[in-house]
Coordinates of C-alpha atoms in Angstrom, one line a residue:
Chain A
X604 CA -19.6 24.4 -19.7
X605 CA -18.3 26.9 -17.1
X606 CA -16.4 30.0 -18.3
X607 CA -12.7 30.0 -17.6
X608 CA -11.4 32.7 -15.2
X609 CA -7.8 33.6 -15.9
X610 CA -5.6 34.0 -12.9
X611 CA -2.3 35.9 -13.3
X612 CA -1.5 36.9 -9.7
X613 CA -0.8 34.2 -7.1
X614 CA -2.2 36.5 -4.5
X615 CA -5.6 36.9 -6.2
X616 CA -8.1 36.6 -3.4
X617 CA -10.4 34.5 -5.6
X618 CA -8.1 31.5 -5.3
X619 CA -7.2 32.0 -1.7
X620 CA -8.6 28.6 -0.8
X621 CA -5.9 26.9 -3.0
X622 CA -2.9 28.8 -1.4
X623 CA -0.2 26.8 0.4
X624 CA -2.0 23.5 0.0
X625 CA 0.3 21.4 2.3
X626 CA 0.2 23.9 5.2
X627 CA -3.6 24.1 4.9
X628 CA -3.8 20.3 4.8
X629 CA -2.5 20.3 8.4
X630 CA -4.7 23.1 9.7
X631 CA -7.9 21.8 8.1
X632 CA -10.5 23.5 5.9
X633 CA -13.7 23.8 7.8
X634 CA -16.2 21.8 5.8
X635 CA -14.0 21.8 2.6
X636 CA -11.3 19.6 1.1
X637 CA -8.9 19.6 -1.8
X638 CA -9.1 17.0 -4.6
X639 CA -6.0 16.6 -6.8
X640 CA -5.6 15.2 -10.3
X641 CA -8.1 14.5 -13.1
X642 CA -9.2 11.0 -12.0
X643 CA -10.0 12.2 -8.5
X644 CA -11.7 15.5 -9.6
X645 CA -13.8 13.3 -11.9
X646 CA -14.9 11.3 -8.9
X647 CA -15.8 14.5 -7.1
X648 CA -17.9 15.6 -10.0
X649 CA -19.7 12.2 -10.1
X650 CA -20.1 12.0 -6.3
X651 CA -23.7 12.3 -5.2
X652 CA -23.2 14.2 -2.0
X653 CA -20.0 16.2 -2.2
X654 CA -19.9 19.2 -4.5
X655 CA -17.1 20.9 -6.4
X656 CA -17.1 24.5 -5.3
X657 CA -14.4 25.6 -7.8
X658 CA -11.6 24.2 -9.9
X659 CA -8.0 25.5 -10.4
X660 CA -6.1 24.2 -13.3
X661 CA -3.1 24.7 -15.6
X662 CA -3.8 26.6 -18.8
X663 CA -2.1 23.9 -20.8
X664 CA -4.5 21.2 -19.4
X665 CA -7.7 22.9 -20.5
X666 CA -8.2 21.2 -23.8
X667 CA -7.6 17.7 -22.4
X668 CA -9.9 18.4 -19.5
X669 CA -12.8 19.7 -21.5
X670 CA -15.0 16.6 -21.3
X671 CA -14.6 16.8 -17.5
X672 CA -15.4 20.5 -17.4
X673 CA -18.5 20.0 -19.5
X674 CA -19.9 17.9 -16.6
X675 CA -19.8 20.7 -14.1
X676 CA -22.7 23.0 -13.4
X677 CA -22.3 26.1 -15.6
X678 CA -21.9 28.4 -12.6
X679 CA -18.9 26.5 -11.1
X680 CA -15.9 28.9 -11.1
X681 CA -13.0 27.3 -13.1
X682 CA -9.7 29.2 -12.5
X683 CA -6.9 28.8 -15.0
X684 CA -3.3 29.8 -14.5
X685 CA 0.1 29.3 -16.1
X686 CA 2.1 26.5 -14.5
X687 CA 4.5 29.0 -12.8
X688 CA 1.6 30.9 -11.2
X689 CA -0.1 27.6 -10.3
X690 CA 3.0 26.3 -8.5
X691 CA 3.4 29.5 -6.6
X692 CA -0.3 29.4 -5.5
X693 CA -0.2 25.8 -4.2
X694 CA 3.4 26.0 -2.9
X695 CA 4.9 23.0 -4.7
X696 CA 5.2 21.9 -8.4
X697 CA 1.7 20.7 -9.3
X698 CA 2.5 18.1 -11.9
X699 CA -1.1 16.9 -11.9
X700 CA -2.2 20.3 -13.1
X701 CA -5.7 20.3 -11.6
X702 CA -7.2 20.8 -8.2
X703 CA -10.8 21.2 -7.0
X704 CA -12.1 22.7 -3.8
X705 CA -14.8 20.3 -2.6
X706 CA -17.6 21.0 -0.2
X707 CA -18.4 18.1 2.2
X708 CA -21.8 16.5 2.0
X709 CA -23.5 16.2 5.4
X710 CA -22.7 12.7 6.8
X711 CA -25.5 10.3 7.7
X712 CA -25.4 8.6 11.1
X713 CA -24.1 5.1 11.2
X714 CA -27.6 3.8 12.0
X715 CA -29.1 5.6 9.0
X716 CA -26.4 4.4 6.7
X717 CA -26.9 0.8 7.7
X718 CA -30.7 1.0 7.7
X719 CA -30.6 2.2 4.0
X720 CA -28.6 -0.8 2.8
X721 CA -30.1 -3.8 0.9
X722 CA -30.9 -7.2 2.4
X723 CA -27.5 -8.5 1.1
X724 CA -24.9 -5.9 2.0
X725 CA -21.3 -5.6 3.0
X726 CA -20.1 -2.7 5.2
X727 CA -16.5 -2.1 6.2
X728 CA -16.0 -0.9 9.8
X729 CA -12.7 0.6 10.8
X730 CA -11.1 1.1 14.2
X731 CA -8.1 3.4 14.8
X732 CA -6.9 3.5 11.1
X733 CA -4.8 6.6 11.5
X734 CA -2.6 6.3 8.4
X735 CA -3.9 8.0 5.3
X736 CA -2.2 5.5 2.9
X737 CA -4.0 2.6 4.7
X738 CA -7.3 4.4 4.9
X739 CA -7.1 5.3 1.2
X740 CA -6.1 1.8 0.2
X741 CA -9.1 0.3 2.1
X742 CA -11.5 2.7 0.4
X743 CA -10.0 1.7 -3.0
X744 CA -10.7 -1.9 -2.2
X745 CA -14.2 -1.1 -0.9
X746 CA -15.0 0.6 -4.2
X747 CA -13.4 -2.1 -6.3
X748 CA -15.4 -4.9 -4.6
X749 CA -18.7 -3.0 -4.4
X750 CA -18.9 -2.6 -0.6
X751 CA -22.0 -0.7 0.4
X752 CA -20.3 1.7 2.8
X753 CA -17.6 2.4 5.3
X754 CA -18.1 3.2 9.0
X755 CA -15.2 4.8 10.9
X756 CA -14.6 5.0 14.6
X757 CA -13.4 8.2 16.2
X758 CA -9.8 7.0 16.0
X759 CA -9.7 6.9 12.2
X760 CA -8.2 9.7 10.2
X761 CA -10.2 11.9 7.7
X762 CA -11.0 10.1 4.4
X763 CA -11.2 13.5 2.7
X764 CA -7.7 14.4 3.6
X765 CA -6.0 15.2 0.3
X766 CA -3.6 12.2 0.4
X767 CA -6.3 9.7 1.5
X768 CA -8.4 10.8 -1.5
X769 CA -5.5 10.4 -3.8
X770 CA -4.4 7.0 -2.6
X771 CA -8.0 5.8 -2.8
X772 CA -8.1 7.0 -6.5
X773 CA -11.2 9.0 -5.6
X774 CA -13.0 6.2 -3.8
X775 CA -13.3 8.1 -0.5
X776 CA -15.5 10.6 -2.4
X777 CA -17.8 7.8 -3.8
X778 CA -18.2 5.2 -1.0
X779 CA -21.0 6.2 1.5
X780 CA -19.4 6.9 4.8
X781 CA -20.5 7.4 8.4
X782 CA -18.7 7.9 11.7
X783 CA -19.5 6.3 15.0
X784 CA -20.3 8.8 17.8
X785 CA -18.3 8.6 21.0
X786 CA -19.7 5.9 23.2
X787 CA -21.8 4.3 20.5
X788 CA -21.5 0.5 20.8
X789 CA -20.7 -0.8 17.3
X790 CA -21.9 -4.4 17.9
X791 CA -25.2 -3.4 19.4
X792 CA -25.7 -1.0 16.5
X793 CA -25.0 -3.8 14.0
X794 CA -27.3 -6.2 15.8
X795 CA -30.2 -3.7 15.9
X796 CA -29.9 -3.3 12.1
X797 CA -29.6 -7.0 11.2
X798 CA -25.9 -7.0 10.5
X799 CA -23.4 -9.6 11.7
X800 CA -20.0 -8.3 12.6
X801 CA -17.0 -10.3 11.4
X802 CA -13.8 -9.2 13.2
X803 CA -10.5 -9.8 11.4
X804 CA -7.7 -10.8 13.7
X805 CA -4.5 -13.0 13.6
X806 CA -6.2 -14.8 16.6
X807 CA -9.5 -15.3 14.8
X808 CA -11.4 -18.5 15.5
X809 CA -12.3 -19.3 11.8
X810 CA -10.2 -19.2 8.7
X811 CA -11.3 -16.7 6.1
X812 CA -11.2 -19.2 3.2
X813 CA -13.9 -21.3 4.9
X814 CA -16.0 -18.4 6.2
X815 CA -19.4 -18.1 4.6
X816 CA -20.3 -14.4 4.9
X817 CA -23.6 -13.5 6.6
X818 CA -26.1 -11.9 4.2
X819 CA -25.6 -8.5 5.9
X820 CA -21.9 -8.5 6.8
X821 CA -19.9 -5.9 8.7
X822 CA -16.2 -6.5 8.2
X823 CA -14.2 -5.1 11.1
X824 CA -10.6 -4.1 10.8
X825 CA -8.2 -2.5 13.3
X826 CA -4.9 -0.8 12.8
X827 CA -1.8 -2.8 12.0
X828 CA -0.1 -2.6 15.4
X829 CA -2.7 -2.8 18.1
X830 CA -5.5 -4.5 16.0
X831 CA -9.1 -4.4 17.0
X832 CA -10.1 -3.3 20.6
X833 CA -9.9 -6.5 22.7
X834 CA -13.4 -5.8 24.2
X835 CA -14.8 -5.7 20.7
X836 CA -12.9 -8.8 19.6
X837 CA -14.1 -10.8 22.6
X838 CA -17.7 -10.3 21.7
X839 CA -17.6 -10.7 17.8
X840 CA -17.4 -13.6 15.4
X841 CA -13.7 -13.6 14.5
X842 CA -11.8 -14.7 11.4
X843 CA -8.1 -15.1 10.7
X844 CA -6.0 -15.2 7.5
X845 CA -3.5 -18.0 8.1
X846 CA 0.1 -17.0 7.3
X847 CA 3.3 -18.8 6.7
X848 CA 5.9 -19.6 9.4
X849 CA 6.7 -16.7 11.7
X850 CA 6.1 -13.9 9.1
X851 CA 2.9 -12.9 10.8
X852 CA 2.2 -9.6 9.1
X853 CA -0.1 -8.3 6.5
X854 CA -0.8 -4.7 5.6
X855 CA -4.3 -3.8 6.7
X856 CA -5.3 -2.4 3.3
X857 CA -4.1 -5.7 1.7
X858 CA -6.1 -7.6 4.3
X859 CA -9.2 -5.7 3.5
X860 CA -8.7 -6.5 -0.2
X861 CA -8.4 -10.2 0.6
X862 CA -11.5 -10.2 2.8
X863 CA -13.6 -8.1 0.4
X864 CA -12.6 -10.4 -2.5
X865 CA -13.6 -13.5 -0.6
X866 CA -17.0 -12.0 0.3
X867 CA -17.6 -10.7 -3.3
X868 CA -16.7 -14.1 -4.8
X869 CA -19.0 -15.8 -2.3
X870 CA -21.9 -13.5 -3.3
X871 CA -21.3 -14.3 -7.0
X872 CA -21.1 -18.1 -6.4
X873 CA -24.1 -20.2 -7.4
X874 CA -26.2 -21.4 -4.4
Chain B
X430 CA 28.4 -10.5 21.3
X431 CA 30.2 -7.9 19.2
X432 CA 32.1 -5.1 21.0
X433 CA 30.6 -1.7 20.7
X434 CA 32.7 0.9 18.9
X435 CA 31.8 4.5 20.1
X436 CA 31.6 7.1 17.4
X437 CA 31.8 10.8 18.4
X438 CA 32.7 12.4 15.1
X439 CA 30.3 12.4 12.2
X440 CA 33.3 12.5 9.8
X441 CA 34.8 9.3 11.3
X442 CA 36.0 7.3 8.3
X443 CA 34.8 4.0 9.8
X444 CA 31.2 5.0 9.4
X445 CA 31.6 6.6 5.9
X446 CA 29.2 4.0 4.4
X447 CA 26.4 5.4 6.5
X448 CA 26.9 9.1 5.5
X449 CA 24.1 11.0 3.7
X450 CA 21.9 7.9 3.4
X451 CA 19.3 9.5 1.1
X452 CA 21.8 10.8 -1.4
X453 CA 23.6 7.5 -1.5
X454 CA 20.3 5.7 -2.0
X455 CA 20.1 7.5 -5.4
X456 CA 23.7 6.8 -6.4
X457 CA 23.7 3.2 -5.4
X458 CA 26.2 1.3 -3.2
X459 CA 28.0 -1.2 -5.4
X460 CA 27.0 -4.6 -3.9
X461 CA 25.8 -3.2 -0.6
X462 CA 22.6 -1.9 0.8
X463 CA 21.2 -0.2 3.9
X464 CA 18.7 -1.9 6.2
X465 CA 16.8 0.4 8.6
X466 CA 15.0 -0.3 11.9
X467 CA 15.1 -3.2 14.3
X468 CA 12.7 -5.6 12.6
X469 CA 14.4 -5.2 9.2
X470 CA 17.9 -5.6 10.7
X471 CA 16.7 -8.7 12.4
X472 CA 15.7 -10.1 9.0
X473 CA 19.1 -9.3 7.7
X474 CA 20.8 -11.1 10.5
X475 CA 18.5 -14.1 9.9
X476 CA 18.8 -14.1 6.1
X477 CA 20.7 -17.0 4.7
X478 CA 22.5 -15.2 1.9
X479 CA 22.9 -11.6 2.7
X480 CA 25.3 -10.6 5.4
X481 CA 25.4 -7.7 7.9
X482 CA 28.8 -6.0 7.3
X483 CA 28.4 -3.6 10.2
X484 CA 25.7 -1.9 12.3
X485 CA 25.3 1.7 13.4
X486 CA 22.9 2.5 16.2
X487 CA 21.9 5.1 18.8
X488 CA 23.6 4.7 22.2
X489 CA 20.2 4.8 23.9
X490 CA 18.9 1.8 21.9
X491 CA 21.8 -0.5 22.9
X492 CA 20.1 -2.2 25.9
X493 CA 16.9 -2.9 24.0
X494 CA 18.8 -4.3 21.0
X495 CA 21.1 -6.6 23.0
X496 CA 19.2 -9.8 22.0
X497 CA 19.6 -8.9 18.3
X498 CA 23.3 -7.9 18.7
X499 CA 23.9 -11.3 20.4
X500 CA 22.9 -13.1 17.2
X501 CA 25.7 -11.3 15.2
X502 CA 29.1 -12.9 14.5
X503 CA 31.5 -11.6 17.2
X504 CA 33.6 -9.8 14.6
X505 CA 30.8 -7.7 13.2
X506 CA 31.6 -4.0 13.9
X507 CA 28.8 -2.3 15.8
X508 CA 29.1 1.4 15.9
X509 CA 27.2 3.4 18.6
X510 CA 26.7 7.1 18.5
X511 CA 24.6 9.7 20.4
X512 CA 21.4 10.7 18.6
X513 CA 22.7 14.1 17.4
X514 CA 25.8 12.5 15.9
X515 CA 23.7 9.8 14.3
X516 CA 21.4 12.3 12.7
X517 CA 24.3 14.3 11.3
X518 CA 25.9 11.1 9.9
X519 CA 22.8 9.9 8.0
X520 CA 21.5 13.4 7.2
X521 CA 18.0 13.2 8.7
X522 CA 16.5 12.4 12.1
X523 CA 16.9 8.7 12.4
X524 CA 14.0 7.9 14.7
X525 CA 14.4 4.1 14.2
X526 CA 17.8 4.4 15.8
X527 CA 19.4 1.5 14.0
X528 CA 21.0 0.9 10.5
X529 CA 22.9 -2.0 9.1
X530 CA 25.2 -2.0 6.1
X531 CA 24.3 -5.2 4.2
X532 CA 26.4 -7.1 1.7
X533 CA 24.4 -8.7 -1.2
X534 CA 24.4 -12.4 -1.6
X535 CA 25.1 -13.6 -5.1
X536 CA 21.8 -14.1 -6.9
X537 CA 21.0 -17.5 -8.5
X538 CA 19.8 -17.6 -12.1
X539 CA 16.0 -17.8 -12.5
X540 CA 16.4 -21.4 -13.8
X541 CA 18.5 -22.5 -10.8
X542 CA 16.0 -20.9 -8.4
X543 CA 13.0 -22.6 -10.1
X544 CA 14.9 -26.0 -10.3
X545 CA 15.5 -26.0 -6.6
X546 CA 11.8 -25.6 -5.7
X547 CA 9.7 -28.4 -4.4
X548 CA 7.1 -30.3 -6.4
X549 CA 4.4 -28.1 -5.0
X550 CA 5.6 -24.5 -5.3
X551 CA 4.5 -21.0 -5.9
X552 CA 6.7 -18.4 -7.4
X553 CA 5.8 -14.7 -8.0
X554 CA 7.1 -13.3 -11.3
X555 CA 7.1 -9.5 -11.8
X556 CA 7.2 -7.4 -14.9
X557 CA 8.0 -3.7 -14.8
X558 CA 7.2 -3.1 -11.1
X559 CA 9.2 0.2 -10.8
X560 CA 7.6 1.5 -7.6
X561 CA 9.4 0.6 -4.4
X562 CA 6.2 0.7 -2.3
X563 CA 4.5 -1.8 -4.6
X564 CA 7.5 -4.0 -4.9
X565 CA 8.0 -4.0 -1.1
X566 CA 4.2 -4.7 -0.6
X567 CA 4.4 -7.7 -3.0
X568 CA 7.4 -9.2 -1.1
X569 CA 5.6 -8.7 2.2
X570 CA 2.7 -10.8 0.8
X571 CA 5.0 -13.4 -0.7
X572 CA 6.6 -13.9 2.7
X573 CA 3.2 -13.9 4.6
X574 CA 1.8 -16.6 2.3
X575 CA 4.9 -18.7 2.0
X576 CA 5.8 -18.1 -1.7
X577 CA 8.9 -20.0 -2.6
X578 CA 10.5 -17.1 -4.5
X579 CA 10.3 -14.0 -6.6
X580 CA 11.6 -13.6 -10.1
X581 CA 12.0 -10.1 -11.5
X582 CA 12.2 -8.9 -15.1
X583 CA 14.7 -6.2 -16.0
X584 CA 12.0 -3.5 -15.6
X585 CA 11.6 -4.1 -11.9
X586 CA 13.3 -1.8 -9.4
X587 CA 15.8 -3.1 -6.8
X588 CA 14.2 -5.1 -3.9
X589 CA 17.2 -4.1 -1.7
X590 CA 16.6 -0.4 -2.1
X591 CA 16.2 1.0 1.4
X592 CA 12.5 1.9 1.1
X593 CA 11.6 -1.4 -0.6
X594 CA 13.2 -3.3 2.3
X595 CA 11.3 -1.2 4.8
X596 CA 7.9 -1.5 3.2
X597 CA 8.4 -5.3 2.9
X598 CA 9.1 -5.4 6.6
X599 CA 12.3 -7.2 5.7
X600 CA 10.8 -9.7 3.4
X601 CA 13.0 -8.6 0.4
X602 CA 15.9 -9.9 2.5
X603 CA 14.3 -13.3 3.1
X604 CA 12.4 -14.4 0.0
X605 CA 14.7 -16.1 -2.6
X606 CA 15.0 -13.8 -5.6
X607 CA 16.3 -14.1 -9.2
X608 CA 16.3 -11.8 -12.1
X609 CA 15.6 -12.7 -15.7
X610 CA 18.4 -11.9 -18.1
X611 CA 17.7 -9.7 -21.1
X612 CA 16.0 -11.7 -23.9
X613 CA 15.2 -14.7 -21.6
X614 CA 11.7 -16.0 -22.5
X615 CA 9.9 -16.4 -19.1
X616 CA 7.2 -18.8 -20.4
X617 CA 9.7 -21.1 -22.1
X618 CA 11.8 -21.1 -18.9
X619 CA 8.7 -22.0 -16.7
X620 CA 7.8 -24.7 -19.2
X621 CA 11.2 -26.2 -19.1
X622 CA 11.1 -26.4 -15.3
X623 CA 7.6 -27.8 -15.0
X624 CA 5.9 -24.6 -13.9
X625 CA 2.7 -23.3 -15.3
X626 CA 2.4 -19.5 -15.6
X627 CA -0.8 -17.8 -14.4
X628 CA -1.1 -14.2 -15.7
X629 CA -3.2 -11.8 -13.7
X630 CA -5.0 -9.3 -15.9
X631 CA -8.3 -7.4 -15.9
X632 CA -9.0 -9.2 -19.2
X633 CA -8.1 -12.6 -17.9
X634 CA -10.1 -15.6 -19.1
X635 CA -10.8 -17.3 -15.8
X636 CA -12.0 -15.8 -12.5
X637 CA -9.5 -16.1 -9.6
X638 CA -12.1 -17.6 -7.2
X639 CA -12.6 -20.6 -9.4
X640 CA -9.0 -21.0 -10.4
X641 CA -7.4 -24.3 -9.2
X642 CA -3.7 -23.4 -9.0
X643 CA -1.3 -25.8 -10.8
X644 CA 1.0 -27.7 -8.5
X645 CA 4.0 -25.6 -9.6
X646 CA 2.5 -22.2 -10.1
X647 CA 4.2 -19.0 -11.4
X648 CA 2.0 -16.0 -10.7
X649 CA 2.6 -13.2 -13.1
X650 CA 2.0 -9.6 -12.3
X651 CA 2.6 -6.4 -14.3
X652 CA 2.7 -2.8 -13.3
X653 CA -0.6 -1.0 -12.5
X654 CA -0.7 1.2 -15.6
X655 CA 0.4 -0.9 -18.6
X656 CA -0.1 -4.4 -17.0
X657 CA 1.7 -7.4 -18.3
X658 CA 3.4 -7.3 -21.7
X659 CA 0.7 -8.2 -24.3
X660 CA 2.9 -10.8 -26.0
X661 CA 3.3 -12.6 -22.7
X662 CA -0.4 -12.3 -21.8
X663 CA -1.4 -13.7 -25.2
X664 CA 0.5 -16.9 -24.6
X665 CA -0.2 -17.6 -20.9
X666 CA -3.2 -18.9 -18.9
X667 CA -4.9 -15.7 -17.7
X668 CA -7.0 -15.0 -14.6
X669 CA -9.0 -11.9 -13.6
X670 CA -10.3 -10.6 -10.3
X671 CA -13.9 -9.4 -11.0
X672 CA -14.6 -5.9 -9.8
X673 CA -17.7 -3.8 -9.1
X674 CA -19.2 -1.4 -11.7
X675 CA -16.8 0.9 -13.4
X676 CA -14.3 1.1 -10.5
X677 CA -11.8 -1.1 -12.3
X678 CA -8.7 -0.6 -10.3
X679 CA -6.8 -2.6 -7.7
X680 CA -3.3 -1.8 -6.4
X681 CA -0.8 -4.4 -7.6
X682 CA 0.4 -5.3 -4.2
X683 CA -3.1 -5.8 -3.0
X684 CA -3.8 -8.0 -6.0
X685 CA -0.8 -10.1 -5.2
X686 CA -2.1 -10.6 -1.7
X687 CA -5.5 -11.7 -2.9
X688 CA -3.9 -14.2 -5.4
X689 CA -1.4 -15.6 -2.9
X690 CA -4.1 -16.0 -0.3
X691 CA -6.2 -17.9 -2.8
X692 CA -3.3 -20.2 -3.7
X693 CA -2.3 -20.8 -0.1
X694 CA -5.9 -21.5 0.9
X695 CA -6.2 -24.0 -2.0
X696 CA -3.0 -25.8 -0.9
X697 CA -4.3 -26.1 2.7
X698 CA -7.7 -27.4 1.6
X699 CA -8.4 -31.1 1.9
X700 CA -8.2 -33.1 -1.4

């Protein structure tokens, strides 16, 4: 178990990375990220690639958090401060009482991520999801339904942004992730690696409930307003979720949950 | 089409109901509510029970909003102000540019709401949903999948709170709603009106994918932490959504989307 390092001065240089968390969220952290709350920090400690570089927590939480601290490498610095000092460091009342500074794992290429997946696999592929709540919600569903990975296009926001991690309940730290490079053709990539793309769209040709997922399925989602890029949609197998009357609107994270549940239930069904 | 009433003074008593919107959200509005944004105000104008008592909008939005304004009764006051005056009235930058003051319709009893439903019906019944994002998300799904109504227990928050309306994209104004009275037994009520309760729980006896919904189905959801009241769960038919590994966590709004999609798909399937 790491040794606790007491912090009494909010300006202590050892905890500089935790200062003014919200302002730093906007600027970025150059290969690092902040995980917030015990559940999320536990995901970071369990994650295979990312690494907890240090922790900062409230004195009064230490006893309750001991089982978690015991899982850390013994040389991980764990800083402990009184609540008032903690709040001054981070710049807002830190009710959750625990933060970790994470170091990003190197990301595989989309091709490498797909190639490493089993013969029956489901990957979520996202286009232009720029909202951290939606991105976090999609990852939460991907983890809940055992998706093998998530691939992001260049228009998606950062899954390791503090709010996205929190909304995902830590899933963005656990689900294998890759990002398409500029100009990479997602459907050609899927085809080369034996995946079939299934594009979700209100104008999809098949209904989801009758869709038998391919063995290696890539489930494609676009952002709520514009949806998937038309050029992509025109070339992919497309699926819709029928809706009532003229209320033609589902949240994209909810949509991903419905689709992933359908695919998981199909995989569990007897053949 | 109503006549526009120009407002130049943020302290004009005619727009007092729109002043300091966020502070008034917390205090409550005594039979009234605020709807925000063009899509939501359109839902209010279309809603059968609730009534738009007045509108307040940005001068520059008037032309674009004319089709909506044309649907209002001619005697509805429509106040128009410059953006700076508007921002000072409401107390924050009102990017959406349009608010309405709504008057609540009288709510039916849960028994009357259920009795009025058709022979094949789906009602969503909520217990302790205290988060406006989740409540709004559930209503959005209820509208998207054509649920016949929502019944709330006394622990649920107000579906006509401004944020709940916004997150629901106006669905909380459109989906028929009732609230259980203190001490009312929800399962006895359902039984008396020919509805079967289906309780969603991680410990449910059946899996959702194999569940054939009853013709008159009441879908019961509890809040994310505590779930449904154990006394209720013990007496109801219970259903679970299987999840992967140890990531045993779905957002309750997402769960409602998955369940409502399953029931709607079943209703559409050939028999």
